[in-house]
PDB file of C-alpha atoms in Angstrom:
ATOM      1  CA  MET L 236     119.804 100.341 117.153  1.00 64.00           C
ATOM      2  CA  ASN L 237     119.538 104.126 116.995  1.00 78.00           C
ATOM      3  CA  GLN L 238     117.013 105.147 114.339  1.00 88.00           C
ATOM      4  CA  ARG L 239     117.494 108.484 112.623  1.00 96.00           C
ATOM      5  CA  ARG L 240     114.581 110.866 112.270  1.00 97.00           C
ATOM      6  CA  VAL L 241     113.917 112.722 109.029  1.00 98.00           C
ATOM      7  CA  ILE L 242     111.551 115.353 107.699  1.00 97.00           C
ATOM      8  CA  VAL L 243     109.939 114.130 104.474  1.00 97.00           C
ATOM      9  CA  SER L 244     108.780 116.695 101.912  1.00 97.00           C
ATOM     10  CA  ASN L 245     106.657 116.383  98.771  1.00 94.00           C
ATOM     11  CA  MET L 246     106.467 118.525  95.652  1.00 92.00           C
ATOM     12  CA  VAL L 247     103.304 120.628  95.743  1.00 92.00           C
ATOM     13  CA  GLY L 248     102.087 122.871  92.931  1.00 90.00           C
ATOM     14  CA  ASN L 249     100.941 126.350  93.966  1.00 85.00           C
ATOM     15  CA  GLN L 250      99.219 128.547  91.412  1.00 85.00           C
ATOM     16  CA  GLN L 251     100.997 131.842  90.864  1.00 82.00           C
ATOM     17  CA  LYS L 252      98.792 134.890  91.364  1.00 83.00           C
ATOM     18  CA  GLY L 253      97.460 136.405  88.181  1.00 82.00           C
ATOM     19  CA  THR L 254      98.644 133.525  85.966  1.00 84.00           C
ATOM     20  CA  HIS L 255      97.658 130.013  85.041  1.00 83.00           C
ATOM     21  CA  ARG L 256     101.100 128.670  85.913  1.00 87.00           C
ATOM     22  CA  LEU L 257     101.928 126.349  88.758  1.00 88.00           C
ATOM     23  CA  ARG L 258     105.076 126.832  90.787  1.00 89.00           C
ATOM     24  CA  TYR L 259     106.280 123.608  92.370  1.00 90.00           C
ATOM     25  CA  VAL L 260     107.934 123.754  95.784  1.00 90.00           C
ATOM     26  CA  LEU L 261     108.951 121.204  98.396  1.00 93.00           C
ATOM     27  CA  GLU L 262     106.600 121.329 101.387  1.00 94.00           C
ATOM     28  CA  PRO L 263     107.302 119.344 104.572  1.00 96.00           C
ATOM     29  CA  GLN L 264     104.797 116.513 105.060  1.00 95.00           C
ATOM     30  CA  GLY L 265     105.951 115.294 108.456  1.00 96.00           C
ATOM     31  CA  GLU L 266     108.509 113.476 110.539  1.00 97.00           C
ATOM     32  CA  ALA L 267     109.405 109.859 109.829  1.00 98.00           C
ATOM     33  CA  VAL L 268     112.114 107.326 110.734  1.00 97.00           C
ATOM     34  CA  PHE L 269     114.855 106.612 108.174  1.00 97.00           C
ATOM     35  CA  HIS L 270     115.472 102.884 107.635  1.00 96.00           C
ATOM     36  CA  GLN L 271     117.937 102.688 104.747  1.00 96.00           C
ATOM     37  CA  PHE L 272     118.683 103.765 101.199  1.00 96.00           C
ATOM     38  CA  GLY L 273     117.098 101.891  98.294  1.00 96.00           C
ATOM     39  CA  VAL L 274     117.034 101.933  94.508  1.00 94.00           C
ATOM     40  CA  GLY L 275     114.141 102.875  92.271  1.00 92.00           C
ATOM     41  CA  TYR L 276     113.813 102.936  88.515  1.00 90.00           C
ATOM     42  CA  GLU L 277     111.667 104.447  85.817  1.00 89.00           C
ATOM     43  CA  GLU L 278     111.210 103.038  82.323  1.00 91.00           C
ATOM     44  CA  PHE L 279     112.096 105.243  79.372  1.00 88.00           C
ATOM     45  CA  GLU L 280     112.056 104.548  75.626  1.00 88.00           C
ATOM     46  CA  SER L 281     115.822 104.113  75.736  1.00 89.00           C
ATOM     47  CA  GLY L 282     115.703 101.794  78.776  1.00 86.00           C
ATOM     48  CA  PRO L 283     115.420 102.026  82.557  1.00 86.00           C
ATOM     49  CA  GLY L 284     116.770 104.924  84.588  1.00 90.00           C
ATOM     50  CA  ASN L 285     117.941 104.088  88.132  1.00 92.00           C
ATOM     51  CA  PHE L 286     117.843 106.514  91.062  1.00 92.00           C
ATOM     52  CA  THR L 287     118.482 106.403  94.799  1.00 95.00           C
ATOM     53  CA  THR L 288     115.583 106.464  97.251  1.00 97.00           C
ATOM     54  CA  ALA L 289     115.192 106.648 101.030  1.00 97.00           C
ATOM     55  CA  ILE L 290     113.023 104.063 102.781  1.00 97.00           C
ATOM     56  CA  VAL L 291     111.165 105.735 105.640  1.00 98.00           C
ATOM     57  CA  GLY L 292     108.628 104.599 108.216  1.00 97.00           C
ATOM     58  CA  TRP L 293     105.764 106.845 109.348  1.00 97.00           C
ATOM     59  CA  PRO L 294     104.408 106.937 112.928  1.00 96.00           C
ATOM     60  CA  ASP L 295     101.176 105.217 111.771  1.00 97.00           C
ATOM     61  CA  GLY L 296     103.159 102.194 110.534  1.00 96.00           C
ATOM     62  CA  ARG L 297     103.243 102.997 106.818  1.00 97.00           C
ATOM     63  CA  VAL L 298     106.541 102.458 105.006  1.00 97.00           C
ATOM     64  CA  GLU L 299     107.343 104.318 101.812  1.00 96.00           C
ATOM     65  CA  SER L 300     110.148 105.105  99.435  1.00 96.00           C
ATOM     66  CA  ALA L 301     110.945 108.803  98.986  1.00 95.00           C
ATOM     67  CA  PRO L 302     113.388 110.514  96.624  1.00 94.00           C
ATOM     68  CA  VAL L 303     116.577 111.290  98.560  1.00 96.00           C
ATOM     69  CA  GLU L 304     116.281 114.985  97.720  1.00 95.00           C
ATOM     70  CA  HIS L 305     112.938 115.029  99.563  1.00 96.00           C
ATOM     71  CA  ILE L 306     114.327 114.066 102.982  1.00 96.00           C
ATOM     72  CA  LYS L 307     116.241 116.033 105.563  1.00 97.00           C
ATOM     73  CA  PHE L 308     117.910 114.391 108.547  1.00 97.00           C
ATOM     74  CA  ILE L 309     117.060 115.900 111.924  1.00 96.00           C
ATOM     75  CA  VAL L 310     120.198 116.514 113.959  1.00 86.00           C
TER      76      VAL L 310
END
């Protein structure tokens, strides 16, 4: 089976010069192997909210779920 490689990014807050505000940007964290899509949820007062995730495996053997907007397939 041919496994697809992805770049996984995380949101990182960088303080803007001269202010106390943080500017959040996606910064690449590394290359991983995409396994499949999954489903995550978050509880709200009005009920659960479902969202799509990507299940990825890191070179050191860790497996994690990442928001789909935080991955980029390597062609």
